[in-house]
PDB file of C-alpha atoms in Angstrom:
ATOM      1  CA  MET A 371     -66.165 -41.384  17.683  1.00  0.00           C
ATOM      2  CA  SER A 372     -65.309 -44.276  15.372  1.00  0.00           C
ATOM      3  CA  ARG A 373     -63.440 -47.312  16.654  1.00  0.00           C
ATOM      4  CA  LYS A 374     -60.522 -46.438  14.379  1.00  0.00           C
ATOM      5  CA  ALA A 375     -60.265 -42.886  15.771  1.00  0.00           C
ATOM      6  CA  GLN A 376     -60.614 -44.123  19.325  1.00  0.00           C
ATOM      7  CA  PHE A 377     -57.481 -46.281  19.024  1.00  0.00           C
ATOM      8  CA  MET A 378     -55.355 -43.930  16.921  1.00  0.00           C
ATOM      9  CA  PRO A 379     -51.790 -43.900  18.310  1.00  0.00           C
ATOM     10  CA  GLN A 380     -51.111 -40.644  20.128  1.00  0.00           C
ATOM     11  CA  LEU A 381     -47.816 -39.961  18.314  1.00  0.00           C
ATOM     12  CA  ASP A 382     -48.723 -41.490  14.973  1.00  0.00           C
ATOM     13  CA  GLY A 383     -46.064 -40.477  12.447  1.00  0.00           C
ATOM     14  CA  GLN A 384     -44.461 -37.849  14.665  1.00  0.00           C
ATOM     15  CA  VAL A 385     -40.662 -37.654  14.697  1.00  0.00           C
ATOM     16  CA  CYS A 386     -39.370 -37.866  18.246  1.00  0.00           C
ATOM     17  CA  VAL A 387     -35.711 -37.336  19.131  1.00  0.00           C
ATOM     18  CA  ILE A 388     -34.475 -38.881  22.384  1.00  0.00           C
ATOM     19  CA  THR A 389     -30.961 -38.404  23.725  1.00  0.00           C
ATOM     20  CA  GLY A 390     -29.366 -40.868  26.115  1.00  0.00           C
ATOM     21  CA  ALA A 391     -31.696 -43.532  24.739  1.00  0.00           C
ATOM     22  CA  ASN A 392     -29.467 -46.561  25.218  1.00  0.00           C
ATOM     23  CA  GLN A 393     -30.700 -47.345  28.724  1.00  0.00           C
ATOM     24  CA  GLY A 394     -32.676 -46.096  31.713  1.00  0.00           C
ATOM     25  CA  ILE A 395     -35.266 -43.353  31.339  1.00  0.00           C
ATOM     26  CA  GLY A 396     -34.317 -42.647  27.727  1.00  0.00           C
ATOM     27  CA  LYS A 397     -34.877 -46.237  26.669  1.00  0.00           C
ATOM     28  CA  ALA A 398     -38.190 -46.394  28.540  1.00  0.00           C
ATOM     29  CA  ILE A 399     -39.386 -43.220  26.805  1.00  0.00           C
ATOM     30  CA  ALA A 400     -38.323 -44.597  23.426  1.00  0.00           C
ATOM     31  CA  GLU A 401     -40.341 -47.755  24.062  1.00  0.00           C
ATOM     32  CA  ALA A 402     -43.412 -45.782  25.180  1.00  0.00           C
ATOM     33  CA  PHE A 403     -43.230 -43.438  22.193  1.00  0.00           C
ATOM     34  CA  ALA A 404     -42.713 -46.310  19.739  1.00  0.00           C
ATOM     35  CA  ALA A 405     -45.841 -47.980  21.117  1.00  0.00           C
ATOM     36  CA  GLU A 406     -47.731 -44.793  20.234  1.00  0.00           C
ATOM     37  CA  GLY A 407     -46.581 -44.767  16.610  1.00  0.00           C
ATOM     38  CA  ALA A 408     -43.639 -42.362  16.784  1.00  0.00           C
ATOM     39  CA  LYS A 409     -40.727 -42.356  14.384  1.00  0.00           C
ATOM     40  CA  LEU A 410     -37.613 -42.294  16.533  1.00  0.00           C
ATOM     41  CA  ALA A 411     -34.204 -40.641  16.270  1.00  0.00           C
ATOM     42  CA  LEU A 412     -32.086 -41.948  19.127  1.00  0.00           C
ATOM     43  CA  CYS A 413     -28.590 -41.113  20.273  1.00  0.00           C
ATOM     44  CA  ALA A 414     -26.159 -42.067  23.014  1.00  0.00           C
ATOM     45  CA  ARG A 415     -22.407 -42.380  23.392  1.00  0.00           C
ATOM     46  CA  ASN A 416     -22.494 -46.156  23.866  1.00  0.00           C
ATOM     47  CA  MET A 417     -23.409 -47.485  20.416  1.00  0.00           C
ATOM     48  CA  GLU A 418     -23.282 -51.126  21.512  1.00  0.00           C
ATOM     49  CA  LYS A 419     -26.156 -50.610  23.947  1.00  0.00           C
ATOM     50  CA  LEU A 420     -27.952 -48.214  21.606  1.00  0.00           C
ATOM     51  CA  GLY A 421     -27.757 -50.747  18.788  1.00  0.00           C
ATOM     52  CA  LYS A 422     -29.569 -53.294  20.950  1.00  0.00           C
ATOM     53  CA  VAL A 423     -32.337 -50.783  21.664  1.00  0.00           C
ATOM     54  CA  GLU A 424     -32.594 -49.984  17.956  1.00  0.00           C
ATOM     55  CA  LYS A 425     -32.881 -53.676  17.099  1.00  0.00           C
ATOM     56  CA  GLU A 426     -35.588 -54.295  19.711  1.00  0.00           C
ATOM     57  CA  LEU A 427     -37.672 -51.333  18.588  1.00  0.00           C
ATOM     58  CA  THR A 428     -37.235 -52.073  14.882  1.00  0.00           C
ATOM     59  CA  GLN A 429     -38.305 -55.671  15.408  1.00  0.00           C
ATOM     60  CA  GLY A 430     -41.420 -54.265  17.077  1.00  0.00           C
ATOM     61  CA  GLY A 431     -42.232 -52.288  13.927  1.00  0.00           C
ATOM     62  CA  ALA A 432     -40.819 -48.857  14.793  1.00  0.00           C
ATOM     63  CA  ASP A 433     -38.983 -46.637  12.306  1.00  0.00           C
ATOM     64  CA  VAL A 434     -35.690 -45.919  14.111  1.00  0.00           C
ATOM     65  CA  LEU A 435     -32.560 -43.914  13.396  1.00  0.00           C
ATOM     66  CA  ALA A 436     -29.813 -44.599  15.973  1.00  0.00           C
ATOM     67  CA  VAL A 437     -26.576 -42.613  15.997  1.00  0.00           C
ATOM     68  CA  SER A 438     -23.602 -42.680  18.365  1.00  0.00           C
ATOM     69  CA  THR A 439     -23.401 -39.073  19.569  1.00  0.00           C
ATOM     70  CA  ASP A 440     -21.669 -37.134  22.318  1.00  0.00           C
ATOM     71  CA  VAL A 441     -24.258 -34.413  22.948  1.00  0.00           C
ATOM     72  CA  SER A 442     -21.641 -32.159  24.537  1.00  0.00           C
ATOM     73  CA  ASP A 443     -19.824 -31.962  21.196  1.00  0.00           C
ATOM     74  CA  ASP A 444     -21.057 -29.231  18.861  1.00  0.00           C
ATOM     75  CA  ALA A 445     -20.045 -30.987  15.634  1.00  0.00           C
ATOM     76  CA  ALA A 446     -21.475 -34.336  16.738  1.00  0.00           C
ATOM     77  CA  VAL A 447     -24.856 -32.794  17.539  1.00  0.00           C
ATOM     78  CA  GLU A 448     -24.900 -30.959  14.213  1.00  0.00           C
ATOM     79  CA  GLN A 449     -24.174 -34.201  12.380  1.00  0.00           C
ATOM     80  CA  PHE A 450     -26.922 -36.019  14.318  1.00  0.00           C
ATOM     81  CA  PHE A 451     -29.552 -33.442  13.398  1.00  0.00           C
ATOM     82  CA  ASN A 452     -28.373 -33.359   9.789  1.00  0.00           C
ATOM     83  CA  LEU A 453     -29.026 -37.097   9.647  1.00  0.00           C
ATOM     84  CA  ILE A 454     -32.467 -36.552  11.178  1.00  0.00           C
ATOM     85  CA  GLN A 455     -33.226 -33.932   8.528  1.00  0.00           C
ATOM     86  CA  GLU A 456     -32.146 -36.299   5.759  1.00  0.00           C
ATOM     87  CA  ARG A 457     -34.097 -39.263   7.128  1.00  0.00           C
ATOM     88  CA  PHE A 458     -37.282 -37.668   8.451  1.00  0.00           C
ATOM     89  CA  GLY A 459     -37.294 -34.021   7.364  1.00  0.00           C
ATOM     90  CA  ARG A 460     -38.638 -32.684  10.658  1.00  0.00           C
ATOM     91  CA  VAL A 461     -38.581 -32.902  14.471  1.00  0.00           C
ATOM     92  CA  ASP A 462     -41.871 -32.874  16.361  1.00  0.00           C
ATOM     93  CA  VAL A 463     -40.620 -33.749  19.856  1.00  0.00           C
ATOM     94  CA  LEU A 464     -37.174 -33.541  21.427  1.00  0.00           C
ATOM     95  CA  ILE A 465     -36.467 -35.282  24.729  1.00  0.00           C
ATOM     96  CA  ASN A 466     -33.234 -34.000  26.274  1.00  0.00           C
ATOM     97  CA  ASN A 467     -32.485 -36.934  28.529  1.00  0.00           C
ATOM     98  CA  ALA A 468     -28.729 -37.530  28.155  1.00  0.00           C
ATOM     99  CA  GLY A 469     -26.777 -36.957  31.325  1.00  0.00           C
ATOM    100  CA  ALA A 470     -23.955 -38.000  33.603  1.00  0.00           C
ATOM    101  CA  PHE A 471     -23.344 -38.055  37.347  1.00  0.00           C
ATOM    102  CA  ASP A 472     -20.104 -37.312  39.158  1.00  0.00           C
ATOM    103  CA  GLY A 473     -20.265 -36.262  42.785  1.00  0.00           C
ATOM    104  CA  GLY A 474     -18.061 -35.689  45.788  1.00  0.00           C
ATOM    105  CA  ARG A 475     -17.557 -32.887  48.260  1.00  0.00           C
ATOM    106  CA  LEU A 476     -16.971 -29.626  46.407  1.00  0.00           C
ATOM    107  CA  ASP A 477     -13.265 -29.429  47.248  1.00  0.00           C
ATOM    108  CA  GLN A 478     -12.843 -32.957  45.884  1.00  0.00           C
ATOM    109  CA  VAL A 479     -14.624 -32.437  42.555  1.00  0.00           C
ATOM    110  CA  THR A 480     -12.228 -32.516  39.624  1.00  0.00           C
ATOM    111  CA  THR A 481     -12.502 -30.160  36.693  1.00  0.00           C
ATOM    112  CA  GLU A 482     -12.819 -33.201  34.446  1.00  0.00           C
ATOM    113  CA  GLY A 483     -15.727 -34.533  36.500  1.00  0.00           C
ATOM    114  CA  TRP A 484     -17.406 -31.123  36.555  1.00  0.00           C
ATOM    115  CA  ASN A 485     -17.086 -30.674  32.796  1.00  0.00           C
ATOM    116  CA  ASN A 486     -18.363 -34.190  32.108  1.00  0.00           C
ATOM    117  CA  VAL A 487     -21.583 -33.597  34.070  1.00  0.00           C
ATOM    118  CA  ILE A 488     -22.183 -30.044  32.833  1.00  0.00           C
ATOM    119  CA  GLY A 489     -21.414 -31.143  29.278  1.00  0.00           C
ATOM    120  CA  ALA A 490     -23.734 -34.136  29.226  1.00  0.00           C
ATOM    121  CA  CYS A 491     -26.627 -32.614  31.193  1.00  0.00           C
ATOM    122  CA  LEU A 492     -26.619 -28.911  30.328  1.00  0.00           C
ATOM    123  CA  THR A 493     -24.448 -28.210  27.293  1.00  0.00           C
ATOM    124  CA  GLY A 494     -25.990 -31.211  25.560  1.00  0.00           C
ATOM    125  CA  ALA A 495     -29.507 -29.953  26.268  1.00  0.00           C
ATOM    126  CA  PHE A 496     -28.558 -26.547  24.868  1.00  0.00           C
ATOM    127  CA  LEU A 497     -26.921 -27.890  21.692  1.00  0.00           C
ATOM    128  CA  CYS A 498     -29.766 -30.288  20.907  1.00  0.00           C
ATOM    129  CA  SER A 499     -32.417 -27.667  21.704  1.00  0.00           C
ATOM    130  CA  ARG A 500     -30.680 -25.168  19.443  1.00  0.00           C
ATOM    131  CA  SER A 501     -30.675 -27.601  16.512  1.00  0.00           C
ATOM    132  CA  ALA A 502     -34.255 -28.723  17.123  1.00  0.00           C
ATOM    133  CA  PHE A 503     -35.412 -25.118  17.587  1.00  0.00           C
ATOM    134  CA  SER A 504     -34.156 -24.196  14.111  1.00  0.00           C
ATOM    135  CA  MET A 505     -36.030 -27.094  12.524  1.00  0.00           C
ATOM    136  CA  MET A 506     -39.195 -26.540  14.557  1.00  0.00           C
ATOM    137  CA  LYS A 507     -39.254 -22.829  13.712  1.00  0.00           C
ATOM    138  CA  GLU A 508     -39.298 -23.629  10.009  1.00  0.00           C
ATOM    139  CA  GLN A 509     -42.045 -26.245  10.318  1.00  0.00           C
ATOM    140  CA  GLY A 510     -44.319 -24.163  12.567  1.00  0.00           C
ATOM    141  CA  GLY A 511     -43.706 -25.569  16.035  1.00  0.00           C
ATOM    142  CA  GLY A 512     -42.828 -28.541  18.182  1.00  0.00           C
ATOM    143  CA  ARG A 513     -42.140 -29.648  21.732  1.00  0.00           C
ATOM    144  CA  ILE A 514     -38.925 -29.843  23.736  1.00  0.00           C
ATOM    145  CA  ILE A 515     -39.002 -31.770  27.004  1.00  0.00           C
ATOM    146  CA  ASN A 516     -35.961 -31.547  29.263  1.00  0.00           C
ATOM    147  CA  ILE A 517     -35.376 -34.267  31.837  1.00  0.00           C
ATOM    148  CA  GLY A 518     -34.348 -32.387  34.954  1.00  0.00           C
ATOM    149  CA  SER A 519     -34.254 -33.703  38.522  1.00  0.00           C
ATOM    150  CA  ILE A 520     -35.575 -32.800  41.945  1.00  0.00           C
ATOM    151  CA  SER A 521     -31.907 -31.946  42.544  1.00  0.00           C
ATOM    152  CA  ALA A 522     -32.711 -28.814  40.530  1.00  0.00           C
ATOM    153  CA  GLN A 523     -34.728 -27.630  43.511  1.00  0.00           C
ATOM    154  CA  ARG A 524     -33.396 -29.363  46.623  1.00  0.00           C
ATOM    155  CA  THR A 525     -29.820 -30.530  46.577  1.00  0.00           C
ATOM    156  CA  ARG A 526     -27.997 -33.194  48.521  1.00  0.00           C
ATOM    157  CA  GLU A 527     -24.499 -33.222  49.939  1.00  0.00           C
ATOM    158  CA  ALA A 528     -21.648 -34.057  47.576  1.00  0.00           C
ATOM    159  CA  CYS A 529     -23.702 -33.439  44.403  1.00  0.00           C
ATOM    160  CA  GLY A 530     -22.363 -30.074  43.249  1.00  0.00           C
ATOM    161  CA  PRO A 531     -21.870 -30.762  39.515  1.00  0.00           C
ATOM    162  CA  TYR A 532     -25.186 -32.580  39.086  1.00  0.00           C
ATOM    163  CA  THR A 533     -27.129 -30.011  41.096  1.00  0.00           C
ATOM    164  CA  ALA A 534     -25.626 -27.114  39.143  1.00  0.00           C
ATOM    165  CA  ALA A 535     -26.329 -28.858  35.834  1.00  0.00           C
ATOM    166  CA  LYS A 536     -29.968 -29.577  36.670  1.00  0.00           C
ATOM    167  CA  PHE A 537     -30.577 -26.060  37.997  1.00  0.00           C
ATOM    168  CA  GLY A 538     -29.221 -24.932  34.637  1.00  0.00           C
ATOM    169  CA  VAL A 539     -31.554 -27.265  32.749  1.00  0.00           C
ATOM    170  CA  TRP A 540     -34.549 -25.749  34.538  1.00  0.00           C
ATOM    171  CA  GLY A 541     -33.333 -22.253  33.643  1.00  0.00           C
ATOM    172  CA  LEU A 542     -32.739 -23.308  30.039  1.00  0.00           C
ATOM    173  CA  THR A 543     -36.273 -24.703  29.933  1.00  0.00           C
ATOM    174  CA  GLN A 544     -37.788 -21.357  30.860  1.00  0.00           C
ATOM    175  CA  ALA A 545     -35.585 -19.454  28.409  1.00  0.00           C
ATOM    176  CA  THR A 546     -36.452 -21.871  25.600  1.00  0.00           C
ATOM    177  CA  ALA A 547     -40.171 -21.677  26.365  1.00  0.00           C
ATOM    178  CA  LEU A 548     -40.038 -17.889  26.169  1.00  0.00           C
ATOM    179  CA  ASP A 549     -37.916 -17.726  23.007  1.00  0.00           C
ATOM    180  CA  GLY A 550     -40.021 -20.398  21.354  1.00  0.00           C
ATOM    181  CA  ARG A 551     -43.404 -18.856  22.090  1.00  0.00           C
ATOM    182  CA  PRO A 552     -43.639 -16.779  18.870  1.00  0.00           C
ATOM    183  CA  PHE A 553     -42.869 -19.874  16.795  1.00  0.00           C
ATOM    184  CA  GLY A 554     -45.183 -22.427  18.416  1.00  0.00           C
ATOM    185  CA  ILE A 555     -42.248 -24.140  20.140  1.00  0.00           C
ATOM    186  CA  ILE A 556     -43.202 -25.430  23.590  1.00  0.00           C
ATOM    187  CA  CYS A 557     -40.608 -26.329  26.219  1.00  0.00           C
ATOM    188  CA  SER A 558     -41.199 -28.252  29.435  1.00  0.00           C
ATOM    189  CA  CYS A 559     -39.134 -29.767  32.245  1.00  0.00           C
ATOM    190  CA  LEU A 560     -39.792 -33.124  33.898  1.00  0.00           C
ATOM    191  CA  HIS A 561     -38.141 -33.499  37.315  1.00  0.00           C
ATOM    192  CA  PRO A 562     -37.935 -37.149  38.437  1.00  0.00           C
ATOM    193  CA  GLY A 563     -37.235 -38.245  41.963  1.00  0.00           C
ATOM    194  CA  ASN A 564     -35.655 -41.639  42.613  1.00  0.00           C
ATOM    195  CA  VAL A 565     -35.964 -43.883  39.547  1.00  0.00           C
ATOM    196  CA  ARG A 566     -34.999 -47.547  39.471  1.00  0.00           C
ATOM    197  CA  VAL A 567     -32.495 -47.214  36.638  1.00  0.00           C
ATOM    198  CA  GLU A 568     -29.792 -49.785  35.987  1.00  0.00           C
ATOM    199  CA  ARG A 569     -27.094 -47.802  37.785  1.00  0.00           C
ATOM    200  CA  ARG A 570     -29.067 -47.676  41.011  1.00  0.00           C
ATOM    201  CA  VAL A 571     -30.139 -51.311  40.908  1.00  0.00           C
ATOM    202  CA  GLU A 572     -26.555 -52.479  40.572  1.00  0.00           C
ATOM    203  CA  SER A 573     -24.752 -49.948  42.795  1.00  0.00           C
ATOM    204  CA  GLY A 574     -25.044 -51.629  46.189  1.00  0.00           C
ATOM    205  CA  LEU A 575     -25.076 -48.172  47.828  1.00  0.00           C
ATOM    206  CA  THR A 576     -27.198 -47.514  50.913  1.00  0.00           C
ATOM    207  CA  SER A 577     -28.586 -44.373  49.269  1.00  0.00           C
ATOM    208  CA  ASP A 578     -30.068 -46.558  46.533  1.00  0.00           C
ATOM    209  CA  ASP A 579     -32.191 -48.416  49.074  1.00  0.00           C
ATOM    210  CA  GLU A 580     -34.538 -45.410  49.209  1.00  0.00           C
ATOM    211  CA  PRO A 581     -38.072 -45.581  47.743  1.00  0.00           C
ATOM    212  CA  MET A 582     -37.906 -45.887  43.961  1.00  0.00           C
ATOM    213  CA  MET A 583     -40.319 -45.684  41.047  1.00  0.00           C
ATOM    214  CA  SER A 584     -40.098 -47.447  37.710  1.00  0.00           C
ATOM    215  CA  MET A 585     -38.625 -46.027  34.528  1.00  0.00           C
ATOM    216  CA  GLU A 586     -41.970 -46.740  32.872  1.00  0.00           C
ATOM    217  CA  THR A 587     -43.663 -44.309  35.251  1.00  0.00           C
ATOM    218  CA  ILE A 588     -41.460 -41.453  34.043  1.00  0.00           C
ATOM    219  CA  ALA A 589     -42.046 -42.522  30.444  1.00  0.00           C
ATOM    220  CA  LYS A 590     -45.808 -42.249  30.978  1.00  0.00           C
ATOM    221  CA  VAL A 591     -45.452 -38.705  32.276  1.00  0.00           C
ATOM    222  CA  ALA A 592     -43.195 -37.757  29.355  1.00  0.00           C
ATOM    223  CA  LEU A 593     -45.819 -39.168  26.983  1.00  0.00           C
ATOM    224  CA  THR A 594     -48.523 -37.110  28.691  1.00  0.00           C
ATOM    225  CA  MET A 595     -46.452 -33.946  28.319  1.00  0.00           C
ATOM    226  CA  ALA A 596     -45.647 -34.722  24.676  1.00  0.00           C
ATOM    227  CA  THR A 597     -49.287 -35.304  23.699  1.00  0.00           C
ATOM    228  CA  LEU A 598     -50.958 -32.278  25.278  1.00  0.00           C
ATOM    229  CA  PRO A 599     -52.956 -30.023  22.941  1.00  0.00           C
ATOM    230  CA  PRO A 600     -50.694 -27.594  21.041  1.00  0.00           C
ATOM    231  CA  GLU A 601     -52.076 -24.612  22.939  1.00  0.00           C
ATOM    232  CA  VAL A 602     -51.128 -26.126  26.329  1.00  0.00           C
ATOM    233  CA  ASN A 603     -47.796 -26.485  28.118  1.00  0.00           C
ATOM    234  CA  MET A 604     -47.070 -28.411  31.303  1.00  0.00           C
ATOM    235  CA  LEU A 605     -44.109 -26.168  32.046  1.00  0.00           C
ATOM    236  CA  GLU A 606     -42.852 -28.180  35.000  1.00  0.00           C
ATOM    237  CA  ALA A 607     -43.687 -31.576  36.456  1.00  0.00           C
ATOM    238  CA  ILE A 608     -42.254 -33.108  39.636  1.00  0.00           C
ATOM    239  CA  VAL A 609     -42.750 -36.861  39.889  1.00  0.00           C
ATOM    240  CA  LEU A 610     -41.454 -38.900  42.817  1.00  0.00           C
ATOM    241  CA  PRO A 611     -42.331 -41.887  44.996  1.00  0.00           C
ATOM    242  CA  ASN A 612     -44.866 -41.038  47.699  1.00  0.00           C
ATOM    243  CA  GLU A 613     -42.449 -42.039  50.439  1.00  0.00           C
ATOM    244  CA  GLN A 614     -39.359 -40.289  49.112  1.00  0.00           C
ATOM    245  CA  LEU A 615     -38.088 -37.385  51.168  1.00  0.00           C
ATOM    246  CA  TYR A 616     -38.401 -34.147  49.244  1.00  0.00           C
ATOM    247  CA  VAL A 617     -39.421 -31.207  51.406  1.00  0.00           C
ATOM    248  CA  GLY A 618     -36.657 -31.021  53.989  1.00  0.00           C
ATOM    249  CA  ARG A 619     -34.745 -33.926  52.554  1.00  0.00           C
ATOM    250  CA  GLY A 620     -31.151 -34.388  53.678  1.00  0.00           C
TER     251      GLY A 620
END
């Protein structure tokens, strides 16, 4: 193997779409993918934060399209993917990372809170997957990676909307993998445990004193899933700190 081939970026020239890329896991994945030569299409609702991410990545040499997008809005998602088509002409990898959290005991959950979480986590994953699926089908394949949660398998008290949304994301993953099989479209789900995202660092809550892992750790796993050979799918990955309660957690 030549020295040039040995150090070829793993995502060289590939177009990678990342939702919720203005902070947290989404930003970390964008940084990891940019370091591997990806062209990036990023979206989030908060354009001020997203613009800062775009500037940082562009200054580092990445080709970046950043668009303020509410992924729960059908028209907004359609516009986002139209811009991707115009700019890049394809989608090789989609990371459905956008999400929201709103908890409380079930009888205290508002319809607004429920719809916000389901919209951001599940409806958004569906709308973006649908748009990416259409593009990937025409180009001969691609990968969709949904960011789930261990809450999709073992819930906690007062987390009804988030738990329901992430269970739905895992179901959507399996349906997408099956529907995409004839077209070379691969779909996977990455379930993180506790991640040291900005919200948890700044919350001051006792629950956020639990064992945590870095955002960069999740980004590394997402990169591994995105760069597997085209005939291989890591359908599901559960990644969590060694000391975090999982089996039998309360």
